[in-house]
Coordinates of C-alpha atoms in Angstrom, one line a residue:
M1 CA 0.2 -0.2 -0.2
A2 CA 1.9 3.2 -1.7
K3 CA -0.6 5.6 -0.2
E4 CA -0.3 6.6 3.7
V5 CA -3.2 5.9 5.8
I6 CA -4.8 6.5 9.1
I7 CA -6.0 3.3 10.6
G8 CA -8.5 2.8 13.3
I9 CA -8.1 2.3 17.3
D10 CA -10.5 0.9 19.5
L11 CA -8.7 1.1 22.9
G12 CA -10.4 -0.2 25.0
T13 CA -10.3 -1.2 28.5
T14 CA -10.3 -5.4 28.5
N15 CA -9.7 -5.6 25.2
S16 CA -8.0 -3.4 22.3
C17 CA -8.6 -3.8 18.4
V18 CA -7.3 -2.4 14.6
A19 CA -8.6 -1.6 11.9
V20 CA -8.1 0.3 8.5
V21 CA -9.9 0.8 5.3
E22 CA -8.8 -1.2 1.5
G23 CA -10.4 0.2 -0.9
T24 CA -13.8 1.7 0.6
S25 CA -14.4 -1.6 3.3
P26 CA -13.2 -1.4 6.7
K27 CA -11.0 -4.4 7.6
I28 CA -10.1 -5.8 11.1
L29 CA -6.0 -6.4 11.1
E30 CA -5.3 -9.5 12.7
T31 CA -2.1 -10.0 15.6
N32 CA 0.3 -11.7 13.6
D33 CA -0.9 -14.9 16.4
G34 CA -3.9 -14.5 13.8
K35 CA -6.0 -13.0 16.7
R36 CA -8.6 -9.9 16.1
T37 CA -8.8 -8.2 19.3
V38 CA -5.3 -7.7 22.1
P39 CA -6.2 -8.7 25.6
S40 CA -5.3 -4.6 27.2
V41 CA -2.6 -5.6 29.7
V42 CA 0.9 -4.5 29.8
A43 CA 3.5 -6.9 31.9
F44 CA 7.4 -5.7 33.0
K45 CA 9.9 -8.4 33.4
G46 CA 12.9 -7.7 33.9
D47 CA 14.2 -5.0 31.1
E48 CA 11.2 -6.5 28.8
I49 CA 7.8 -5.3 28.2
I50 CA 4.9 -7.4 27.2
V51 CA 2.1 -6.8 25.8
G52 CA -1.1 -8.6 24.7
D53 CA -1.6 -12.1 24.8
S54 CA 1.6 -12.8 26.5
A55 CA 1.1 -10.6 29.3
K56 CA -1.6 -11.8 30.3
R57 CA -0.9 -15.1 29.9
Q58 CA 2.3 -14.9 32.6
M59 CA -0.3 -12.4 34.7
V60 CA -1.2 -14.6 37.2
T61 CA 2.7 -15.3 38.4
N62 CA 4.0 -11.5 37.9
K63 CA 3.5 -9.0 40.2
D64 CA 4.6 -6.3 37.3
T65 CA 1.0 -6.7 35.3
I66 CA -1.1 -3.7 35.1
V67 CA -4.7 -4.3 33.3
S68 CA -7.5 -1.9 33.0
I69 CA -5.7 1.1 32.9
K70 CA -8.1 2.8 30.9
R71 CA -10.1 3.1 34.0
L72 CA -7.4 6.0 35.3
I73 CA -6.4 7.8 32.6
G74 CA -6.6 11.3 32.6
T75 CA -7.3 11.3 36.2
G76 CA -3.6 12.4 37.0
K77 CA -3.2 8.6 39.2
K78 CA 0.0 6.6 38.8
V79 CA 0.1 2.6 38.8
T80 CA 3.7 0.7 40.0
A81 CA 5.6 -1.9 38.8
R82 CA 9.2 -2.4 38.9
G83 CA 9.6 -0.3 41.7
K84 CA 9.6 3.2 38.9
E85 CA 5.8 5.1 39.0
Y86 CA 4.3 4.6 35.3
T87 CA 1.1 7.1 34.5
P88 CA -1.8 5.7 33.3
E89 CA -0.8 7.8 29.2
E90 CA 2.8 6.0 29.1
I91 CA 0.8 2.1 30.1
S92 CA -1.2 2.8 27.1
A93 CA 1.2 4.3 25.1
Y94 CA 3.0 -0.1 25.2
I95 CA -0.4 -1.1 23.8
L96 CA -0.6 1.8 21.2
K97 CA 3.1 1.3 19.8
Y98 CA 2.0 -2.9 19.5
I99 CA -0.9 -2.1 18.1
K100 CA 0.7 0.2 15.3
K101 CA 3.8 -2.4 15.2
Y102 CA 1.4 -5.6 14.0
A103 CA -0.8 -2.8 12.2
E104 CA 2.4 -2.2 10.0
D105 CA 3.7 -5.6 10.0
K106 CA -0.2 -6.7 8.2
L107 CA 0.3 -3.9 5.9
G108 CA 3.6 -3.6 5.2
C109 CA 4.5 0.2 5.2
S110 CA 5.2 3.1 7.7
V111 CA 2.2 3.6 9.5
Q112 CA 1.9 7.5 11.5
K113 CA -1.6 8.6 11.7
A114 CA -4.6 7.7 13.2
V115 CA -8.3 7.8 14.7
I116 CA -8.7 6.7 18.4
T117 CA -12.1 6.1 20.2
V118 CA -13.3 7.1 23.5
P119 CA -16.3 6.3 25.4
A120 CA -18.6 9.1 25.0
Y121 CA -19.0 10.2 28.4
F122 CA -15.3 11.1 28.3
N123 CA -14.0 14.7 29.9
D124 CA -11.9 16.6 28.4
A125 CA -8.8 15.6 30.8
E126 CA -9.3 12.1 29.7
R127 CA -9.5 12.0 25.9
Q128 CA -6.4 15.1 26.1
A129 CA -4.0 12.1 27.8
T130 CA -5.6 9.0 25.3
K131 CA -4.2 12.0 22.2
N132 CA -1.0 12.2 24.8
A133 CA -0.8 8.7 24.9
G134 CA -1.2 7.6 21.2
T135 CA 1.6 11.0 20.9
I136 CA 4.0 9.0 23.4
A137 CA 3.6 5.7 20.7
G138 CA 4.7 7.9 17.7
L139 CA 1.1 8.2 16.5
D140 CA 0.0 11.6 15.0
V141 CA -3.8 11.3 16.3
V142 CA -5.7 13.3 13.7
R143 CA -9.2 12.7 15.6
I144 CA -10.6 11.4 18.8
V145 CA -14.3 10.0 18.0
N146 CA -16.5 8.9 20.7
E147 CA -16.8 4.7 20.6
P148 CA -20.9 5.1 19.8
T149 CA -20.4 7.8 17.1
A150 CA -18.0 4.8 15.3
A151 CA -20.5 1.9 16.1
A152 CA -22.8 3.8 14.0
L153 CA -20.9 4.9 11.2
A154 CA -19.3 1.1 10.9
Y155 CA -23.0 0.7 10.8
G156 CA -23.8 3.7 8.8
L157 CA -21.4 2.8 6.1
D158 CA -23.6 0.8 3.6
N159 CA -26.5 2.4 4.7
S160 CA -26.2 5.7 4.8
E161 CA -28.5 6.3 1.8
K162 CA -31.5 6.0 4.6
D163 CA -32.5 8.2 6.5
Q164 CA -33.1 6.4 10.1
K165 CA -32.7 7.3 13.7
I166 CA -29.9 4.9 15.1
L167 CA -29.6 3.8 19.2
V168 CA -26.0 2.8 20.1
Y169 CA -26.0 0.3 23.2
D170 CA -22.1 0.4 23.9
L171 CA -21.1 -1.9 27.0
G172 CA -17.7 -2.5 26.7
G173 CA -15.0 -4.1 29.8
G174 CA -14.9 -1.3 31.8
T175 CA -17.6 1.9 30.3
F176 CA -21.2 2.0 29.2
D177 CA -22.4 4.7 26.7
V178 CA -26.1 4.9 25.2
S179 CA -25.9 7.5 22.4
V180 CA -28.8 8.8 19.6
L181 CA -27.5 9.6 16.5
D182 CA -29.5 11.1 13.1
M183 CA -28.5 9.3 9.9
S184 CA -29.5 12.0 7.3
D185 CA -27.8 12.2 3.7
G186 CA -24.8 11.2 4.8
T187 CA -24.8 13.0 8.7
F188 CA -24.3 11.5 11.3
E189 CA -25.6 13.6 14.0
V190 CA -25.3 12.9 17.6
L191 CA -28.7 13.9 19.5
A192 CA -28.0 12.4 23.3
T193 CA -25.6 10.5 24.6
S194 CA -26.0 9.2 27.8
G195 CA -23.8 6.7 30.2
D196 CA -21.5 5.3 33.2
N197 CA -17.7 5.6 32.8
H198 CA -17.5 3.0 35.7
L199 CA -19.4 0.0 34.6
G200 CA -18.7 -2.7 32.3
G201 CA -18.2 -6.4 32.1
D202 CA -15.3 -6.6 34.1
D203 CA -17.9 -5.7 37.0
W204 CA -19.7 -9.4 35.8
D205 CA -16.9 -10.5 36.6
Q206 CA -16.4 -9.4 39.9
A207 CA -20.0 -10.6 41.1
L208 CA -19.2 -13.9 40.3
I209 CA -15.7 -13.6 41.6
N210 CA -17.0 -12.9 44.3
W211 CA -19.7 -15.5 44.5
L212 CA -17.5 -18.1 44.2
L213 CA -15.1 -16.3 47.4
E214 CA -18.0 -16.6 49.5
E215 CA -18.8 -20.9 47.6
I216 CA -15.2 -21.3 49.3
K217 CA -15.2 -19.7 52.5
K218 CA -18.4 -21.9 53.4
E219 CA -17.2 -24.7 51.6
H220 CA -13.8 -24.5 53.1
G221 CA -13.7 -22.1 55.8
V222 CA -10.4 -20.0 54.1
D223 CA -11.4 -16.3 52.4
L224 CA -9.1 -16.1 49.6
S225 CA -10.1 -12.0 49.7
K226 CA -6.8 -10.9 50.0
D227 CA -4.4 -13.7 47.6
N228 CA -3.8 -12.6 44.6
L229 CA -2.6 -15.3 42.7
A230 CA -6.1 -17.3 43.9
L231 CA -7.9 -14.3 42.9
Q232 CA -6.5 -13.9 39.5
R233 CA -7.2 -17.5 38.9
L234 CA -11.0 -16.9 40.1
K235 CA -10.5 -13.5 38.0
D236 CA -9.9 -16.2 34.5
G237 CA -12.7 -18.8 35.5
A238 CA -14.9 -16.2 36.3
E239 CA -15.0 -14.7 32.6
K240 CA -14.5 -17.6 30.5
A241 CA -17.8 -18.9 32.6
K242 CA -19.3 -15.7 31.2
I243 CA -18.5 -16.3 28.1
E244 CA -19.7 -19.4 28.4
L245 CA -23.0 -18.6 29.6
S246 CA -23.6 -16.3 27.1
S247 CA -24.3 -19.4 24.5
V248 CA -24.8 -22.0 26.7
T249 CA -27.3 -22.5 29.9
Q250 CA -24.8 -23.7 32.7
T251 CA -21.2 -24.1 33.0
Q252 CA -18.1 -25.6 35.0
I253 CA -15.6 -23.8 36.8
L254 CA -12.8 -25.7 37.2
L255 CA -9.9 -24.9 38.9
P256 CA -7.7 -27.1 40.7
F257 CA -5.0 -26.2 43.2
L258 CA -6.0 -23.0 43.1
S259 CA -4.6 -22.6 47.2
M260 CA -3.7 -24.9 50.4
V261 CA -5.1 -24.9 53.2
E262 CA -3.8 -27.3 56.0
G263 CA -0.9 -28.6 53.7
Q264 CA -4.3 -29.9 51.7
P265 CA -4.8 -28.7 47.9
L266 CA -8.2 -26.3 47.6
N267 CA -9.6 -27.4 44.1
V268 CA -12.7 -25.6 42.7
D269 CA -15.2 -27.6 40.9
K270 CA -18.6 -25.4 40.7
T271 CA -21.1 -25.0 38.3
V272 CA -23.3 -21.8 37.2
T273 CA -26.1 -21.7 35.8
R274 CA -27.5 -18.7 33.4
I275 CA -30.0 -18.2 35.6
Q276 CA -27.6 -18.2 38.6
F277 CA -25.5 -15.8 37.2
E278 CA -28.4 -13.5 35.4
A279 CA -29.3 -13.1 39.8
L280 CA -25.9 -12.3 40.3
T281 CA -25.7 -9.6 38.1
K282 CA -29.5 -8.3 38.1
D283 CA -28.8 -5.3 40.1
L284 CA -25.8 -4.6 37.6
L285 CA -27.6 -5.0 34.2
E286 CA -30.3 -2.6 36.0
R287 CA -27.7 0.3 36.4
T288 CA -28.1 0.6 32.5
R289 CA -31.4 1.2 32.4
K290 CA -31.5 5.0 33.4
P291 CA -28.6 6.4 31.0
F292 CA -30.6 3.7 28.3
L293 CA -33.8 6.5 29.1
D294 CA -31.7 9.3 30.1
A295 CA -30.3 9.1 26.4
L296 CA -33.9 9.0 24.6
Q297 CA -35.1 11.6 26.9
E298 CA -32.2 14.2 25.6
S299 CA -33.0 13.4 22.1
K300 CA -36.3 14.2 22.5
L301 CA -37.4 10.9 20.7
S302 CA -39.8 7.9 21.7
A303 CA -38.6 4.3 21.2
S304 CA -40.6 4.1 18.2
D305 CA -39.1 7.0 16.9
I306 CA -36.0 4.4 16.7
D307 CA -34.9 2.7 13.4
Q308 CA -32.4 0.4 14.7
V309 CA -30.4 -0.8 18.1
L310 CA -26.7 -1.3 17.1
L311 CA -25.0 -3.5 20.2
V312 CA -21.3 -2.0 20.6
G313 CA -18.9 -4.5 23.0
G314 CA -18.1 -8.2 24.5
S315 CA -20.5 -7.7 27.3
T316 CA -23.4 -7.2 25.0
K317 CA -23.7 -10.6 23.8
M318 CA -24.7 -11.9 27.1
P319 CA -28.4 -13.0 26.7
A320 CA -29.9 -10.7 29.6
V321 CA -27.9 -7.6 28.1
Q322 CA -30.4 -8.5 24.2
A323 CA -33.5 -9.2 26.5
L324 CA -33.1 -5.6 28.4
V325 CA -32.3 -3.5 24.7
K326 CA -35.2 -5.5 23.2
S327 CA -37.6 -4.5 26.3
L328 CA -36.4 -1.3 26.6
S329 CA -36.7 -0.4 22.7
G330 CA -39.6 -2.6 20.8
K331 CA -36.7 -3.6 18.6
V332 CA -34.5 -6.9 17.8
P333 CA -31.2 -4.8 18.5
N334 CA -28.9 -5.1 14.8
L335 CA -25.9 -7.4 15.3
S336 CA -24.7 -7.8 11.6
I337 CA -21.6 -6.9 12.5
N338 CA -19.3 -7.8 15.8
P339 CA -19.7 -6.1 18.6
D340 CA -16.4 -6.7 19.7
E341 CA -15.0 -5.0 16.2
V342 CA -17.6 -2.5 14.5
V343 CA -15.4 0.4 17.7
A344 CA -12.5 0.2 15.4
L345 CA -14.1 -0.4 12.0
G346 CA -16.2 2.7 12.4
A347 CA -12.2 4.5 14.0
S348 CA -11.0 3.4 9.9
V349 CA -14.4 4.4 8.2
Q350 CA -13.6 8.4 10.0
G351 CA -9.8 7.6 9.3
A352 CA -10.8 7.0 5.7
I353 CA -13.2 10.0 6.0
L354 CA -9.9 12.5 6.8
A355 CA -7.9 10.9 4.3
G356 CA -10.5 11.8 1.6
D357 CA -11.1 8.1 0.5
I358 CA -15.1 8.3 1.9
K359 CA -17.0 11.1 0.5
G360 CA -20.1 11.8 1.2
I361 CA -20.4 11.2 4.7
L362 CA -20.2 14.0 8.0
L363 CA -19.8 12.8 12.1
L364 CA -21.4 15.9 14.2
D365 CA -21.1 14.7 17.7
V366 CA -22.2 16.4 20.7
T367 CA -20.5 17.9 24.3
P368 CA -22.1 16.5 27.4
L369 CA -22.8 19.9 29.7
T370 CA -23.1 23.5 29.3
L371 CA -20.2 25.7 29.8
S372 CA -19.7 29.4 31.1
I373 CA -17.9 32.0 32.1
E374 CA -18.0 33.4 36.3
T375 CA -20.0 37.0 35.9
L376 CA -20.2 40.5 38.4
G377 CA -21.9 38.6 40.7
G378 CA -21.2 35.3 40.8
V379 CA -23.4 34.3 37.9
A380 CA -22.5 31.7 35.1
T381 CA -22.8 32.9 32.1
P382 CA -23.5 30.2 29.0
L383 CA -21.6 30.6 25.9
I384 CA -21.8 26.6 24.8
K385 CA -24.9 24.9 25.5
R386 CA -25.1 21.1 26.4
N387 CA -25.6 18.9 23.4
T388 CA -24.9 21.6 20.9
T389 CA -22.2 20.2 18.0
V390 CA -18.9 19.9 17.6
P391 CA -16.5 21.3 16.6
V392 CA -18.1 24.4 17.7
E393 CA -16.5 28.0 18.2
K394 CA -18.8 30.8 19.8
T395 CA -17.9 34.2 21.0
Q396 CA -19.7 36.9 23.8
V397 CA -18.3 41.0 24.6
F398 CA -17.9 41.1 28.4
S399 CA -17.1 44.4 29.8
T400 CA -15.6 45.5 33.0
A401 CA -17.1 46.0 36.5
A402 CA -14.9 48.6 38.0
D403 CA -14.1 52.1 36.8
N404 CA -10.2 52.2 35.5
Q405 CA -10.6 48.3 36.3
P406 CA -6.9 47.0 34.8
S407 CA -7.4 43.2 34.5
V408 CA -9.9 40.8 34.2
D409 CA -10.0 37.0 35.7
I410 CA -11.8 34.8 33.5
H411 CA -12.8 31.6 35.2
V412 CA -14.3 28.8 33.2
V413 CA -17.5 26.6 34.6
Q414 CA -18.7 23.6 33.6
G415 CA -22.0 22.5 35.0
E416 CA -26.3 23.2 34.8
R417 CA -26.5 25.7 37.4
P418 CA -26.6 29.7 36.8
M419 CA -24.4 30.2 40.0
A420 CA -20.4 29.5 39.4
N421 CA -19.6 28.9 42.6
Q422 CA -22.7 25.1 41.6
N423 CA -20.4 24.3 38.6
K424 CA -18.0 22.6 38.4
S425 CA -14.1 25.1 38.0
L426 CA -12.6 24.2 34.9
G427 CA -9.6 26.6 35.2
V428 CA -8.8 30.4 35.7
F429 CA -7.0 32.7 33.8
T430 CA -6.3 36.6 33.7
L431 CA -6.3 39.3 30.9
D432 CA -4.4 42.4 32.0
G433 CA -3.2 45.8 30.7
I434 CA -7.1 46.9 30.1
Q435 CA -6.7 50.6 28.9
A436 CA -8.5 52.8 32.4
A437 CA -12.1 53.5 31.4
P438 CA -15.2 53.5 32.8
K439 CA -16.5 50.4 34.5
G440 CA -18.5 48.7 31.0
V441 CA -17.0 50.6 28.4
P442 CA -14.2 47.7 27.7
Q443 CA -14.8 45.1 25.4
I444 CA -13.3 42.0 26.6
Q445 CA -13.8 39.0 24.0
V446 CA -14.3 36.3 24.6
T447 CA -14.5 33.2 22.8
F448 CA -14.5 29.4 23.4
S449 CA -13.5 26.9 20.8
I450 CA -14.0 22.9 21.5
D451 CA -12.5 21.1 18.1
A452 CA -13.6 18.0 17.0
N453 CA -11.6 15.5 19.9
G454 CA -13.8 17.6 22.6
I455 CA -11.0 19.5 23.6
L456 CA -11.5 23.2 25.0
K457 CA -9.7 25.7 24.5
V458 CA -10.8 29.9 26.1
K459 CA -9.7 32.7 25.0
A460 CA -10.0 36.7 26.3
E461 CA -9.3 39.7 24.1
D462 CA -9.4 43.4 24.9
K463 CA -10.7 45.0 22.0
A464 CA -9.3 48.2 22.1
T465 CA -5.5 47.3 22.9
G466 CA -4.9 43.7 21.4
K467 CA -4.2 42.0 24.0
S468 CA -4.9 38.4 24.7
N469 CA -4.5 35.8 26.6
S470 CA -6.2 32.1 26.4
I471 CA -6.0 28.6 28.3
T472 CA -6.7 25.3 27.3
I473 CA -8.1 23.1 30.1
N474 CA -5.7 20.7 32.0
Q475 CA -5.9 17.5 33.8
S476 CA -7.5 18.9 36.9
S477 CA -10.6 19.6 34.9
G478 CA -11.7 16.4 34.7
L479 CA -15.3 14.8 35.5
S480 CA -16.4 11.7 36.1
E481 CA -20.0 10.1 34.7
E482 CA -20.7 10.0 38.2
E483 CA -20.4 13.9 38.8
I484 CA -21.7 14.8 35.5
Q485 CA -24.8 12.9 36.0
K486 CA -25.1 14.5 39.5
I487 CA -24.7 17.9 37.8
I488 CA -27.7 16.9 35.6
K489 CA -29.8 15.8 38.3
D490 CA -29.1 18.8 40.6
A491 CA -29.8 21.3 38.3
E492 CA -32.8 19.5 37.8
L493 CA -34.3 19.3 41.5
N494 CA -32.5 23.2 42.3
M495 CA -34.1 24.6 39.1
E496 CA -36.6 27.0 41.0
K497 CA -34.4 27.6 43.7
D498 CA -31.4 28.4 41.9
Q499 CA -33.4 30.7 39.6
K500 CA -34.0 33.4 42.8
V501 CA -30.0 33.2 43.3
K502 CA -29.6 33.8 39.8
E503 CA -32.5 36.4 39.8
A504 CA -31.2 38.4 43.1
A505 CA -28.1 38.6 41.7
E506 CA -29.4 40.5 38.3
V507 CA -31.3 42.3 40.5
K508 CA -28.4 43.2 42.8
N509 CA -26.4 43.7 39.8
E510 CA -28.8 46.0 38.2
A511 CA -29.0 48.1 40.7
D512 CA -25.3 48.7 41.4
S513 CA -25.4 50.3 37.9
W514 CA -27.9 52.7 38.1
I515 CA -26.2 54.0 41.4
A516 CA -23.1 54.4 39.4
I517 CA -25.1 55.4 36.6
L518 CA -26.8 58.9 39.7
E519 CA -23.3 59.3 40.9
K520 CA -22.4 60.0 37.7
Q521 CA -24.4 61.9 36.7
M522 CA -25.0 63.9 40.0
A523 CA -21.2 64.4 39.6
E524 CA -21.1 65.5 36.0
N525 CA -24.6 68.5 36.3
T526 CA -23.6 71.0 38.2
S527 CA -27.8 72.6 37.3
I528 CA -29.1 69.7 38.9
P529 CA -31.4 71.1 41.4
P530 CA -31.3 70.1 45.2
D531 CA -34.2 68.4 45.8
Q532 CA -33.8 66.0 42.9
R533 CA -30.4 65.8 44.0
V534 CA -31.8 65.3 47.9
S535 CA -33.8 62.4 45.7
A536 CA -31.1 60.9 44.2
Q537 CA -29.6 60.4 47.1
K538 CA -32.1 59.3 49.1
M539 CA -32.5 56.3 46.5
I540 CA -28.9 55.8 46.2
D541 CA -29.0 54.8 50.0
E542 CA -32.4 53.0 49.4
L543 CA -31.0 50.8 46.9
R544 CA -27.7 50.3 48.9
I545 CA -29.6 49.4 52.3
L546 CA -31.6 46.7 50.5
K547 CA -29.2 45.6 48.6
Q548 CA -27.0 45.3 52.0
E549 CA -30.2 43.3 53.4
E550 CA -31.1 41.0 50.4
K551 CA -35.0 42.8 50.4
I552 CA -34.6 41.0 46.4
D553 CA -38.4 41.9 46.0
E554 CA -38.1 45.7 47.0
L555 CA -35.1 46.2 45.1
K556 CA -36.8 45.0 41.4
A557 CA -39.7 46.9 42.8
K558 CA -37.4 50.9 43.1
M559 CA -36.2 50.0 39.7
E560 CA -38.6 51.4 37.8
A561 CA -39.0 54.5 39.8
I562 CA -35.3 54.8 39.3
K563 CA -34.8 55.0 35.2
T564 CA -37.6 57.7 36.2
L565 CA -35.2 59.3 37.9
S566 CA -32.4 59.3 36.1
Q567 CA -34.4 60.5 33.4
D568 CA -35.7 63.6 34.6
I569 CA -31.9 64.4 36.3
A570 CA -30.2 63.2 32.8
K571 CA -32.9 66.5 31.4
Y572 CA -30.5 69.2 33.0
A573 CA -27.4 67.7 31.9
Q574 CA -25.3 69.8 28.9
Q575 CA -24.4 66.1 27.4
P576 CA -26.7 63.8 25.6
E577 CA -29.7 61.9 27.3
A578 CA -28.3 58.9 29.8
S579 CA -29.1 55.6 28.7
T580 CA -32.4 54.2 29.8
D581 CA -30.7 50.8 30.2
A582 CA -27.9 49.7 32.8
Q583 CA -25.4 48.5 29.8
E584 CA -23.7 49.3 26.4
A585 CA -26.0 47.3 23.2
E586 CA -24.0 45.5 21.9
V587 CA -22.2 44.5 25.1
V588 CA -23.5 41.5 27.3
N589 CA -25.1 42.7 31.1
A590 CA -22.6 40.3 32.7
D591 CA -19.4 42.0 33.4
V592 CA -16.4 40.2 34.7
E593 CA -14.6 41.3 37.6
D594 CA -11.4 42.3 38.6
P595 CA -9.5 39.7 40.5
K596 CA -7.6 42.6 42.6
S597 CA -10.4 43.7 43.9

C-alpha cells in the first residue's frame, strides 16, 4: 500500500482492536498470532515489556502486570511496576505501540496516523490524555471519536442513503454509553448521549468472583479475598464462564490447586447456570436502564422513533443484556457487525473520511455539559450549551465591573446550574493591561472553541488594545460520569431555587449599575436642582440598604422609579441623555470583576 493510511483504534479497557479501510471497506487487522483483538494488558519482566496475550498469560505469576489502565487515564493517578511509577498515558502508549507495530507488519508500510476512540462521556482531561498516549506511541492522532458514534459510522457506511434514527448501546469492559444519532443524507448527528464510566463487563466478572469466594469460604472455611494469585485465577475462571454462559445454559468452573489449606490442595469445581449468573448480576444490568432512558429523553425521541439499535462491546453478547435492550426499545438489536470489532471498524471509516478515501459522510458529535464563564455577582453566563454539536466556536463580548479596572479574571465553569460556584470549575486565567476607562466601556471578547476531539480552548481579548490570553483546559478539569449525572440531576432538582438566586444576583447587578449612573450624573451636572439631588441621594442610599439586606423584591420594585429619576435628572445635563438601560447595546450585561479587588 503506497498511500499513507490512517488506522482506526478501539483502545479498550479489557481488549483493543485495530482496523483500516481498504478500497471502500473497513477490515480488522489481525495480530501475528491471528487474533482479531488484543488484551489491554502490559507486563514488565526484567528489562522486557510484554503486551497483549503474552502479558495476560503470565499475569498470575507476575505482580508487575497492569490491566484496565483505561479506568485511570486522565485522572492524574499513577501505577507502580518494577519499583517505578508510570502514568496511564505511558502504559496506554505501550499498548498503542504494539498495535502500531503489528498493523505495520500486516499492511507492509509505515503507519503514522490514527483515529482513536473513547467513551462518549470521557471528559476533556481523559480525551487529551488518550491523545497524549498516541503521541508517546509515535502516532499522530488525527481525531478522537466517541465509541458509540464510531459504531454508528461502521453500520452506516453501507446504509448511508437511508434516513434513520440509531440508538447505540455500548457495554465495554469498563465503561457504558448510550448514544442516539440521526443519520440523514450521509450526515451522522449525535442527538444525545448518556452513560456510566464505571460500569462494564469487568463488573459482571467481579460479581461471579465474589460468589465463588463466598462458596469457597462456606465449603472450605478459607478467605481467599487477599490472595492475589488465587484472585487472578478466579478472575480468569469467571471471565471464561461469563463468555460460555452467553451460548450455553450452564458451565463448569474448574480451578485445580487454587490454594493450600492446612497442607492440602484446594480445588474448585463449581457448576453455575445462566439463571444463577443473571440473578447475581441483575443490579448491574439495571444500572444500564436509566442512561438508556435518559438518552432517549435528551434526544426528544421515543423508543418507537428509533429505527435501529446497535450493540457494541463483547458484554452485549450476554442474553440478559440483549433481552433488556429489546424490552426497552421494542426492537431486536442489530447484530450484523461483531460487537467486539464495530468500534475499530467505525474508527477506520473516520480515518478514511479524513484521508479523503471515503466521501459523502459527515460526523457531528456533541458536548455533554454547558460551558460558561463567571460574571458579576457570581452568575454563570453560558457560551456553549449542553448537547451543542462539535466542533464549535462561540464568542461573546463582556466588560469591566469597576472604573479603571486594569485586569479581569476569566473563570471557566462546566455544568447546568445558574451560579458559577454551583458548577465544576475548569480553570481560571487573567487578562492584564486593560486601558483605564469607566466600567462597562472596555470590550473583552471571550471565545470558547471545542475542536472535533472535544477539547476546549478559551481565549479573552481586549478589543481596544488587542492584548489577549488563553487557556487549554488541563487534567485538573476531570469529571467522572457520576459527577456529570449528578450535575444534571442537581440542576433539575434545584431549578426553582437556582432561578431565584440568579434573579437576585441580576437585580443586585442592575441596582449597582443605576447607582453608578446616578452618581455619575450628579458629579457631572452642576445644574441639577437641590431637591433633585436630595431625591437621588435618598434613592442611592435606599438601594444600597436593600441590597445589603438582601430584600430583592423591594429592590426590584425600585427599578422603574430609579429609571424615571435618572431620566428626569438627565434633562439638566449639558451632554446627551443618560441611557435608559444599564448596559451598552453591543456588550453583554455581564461584567467581569477585577481579580485584585
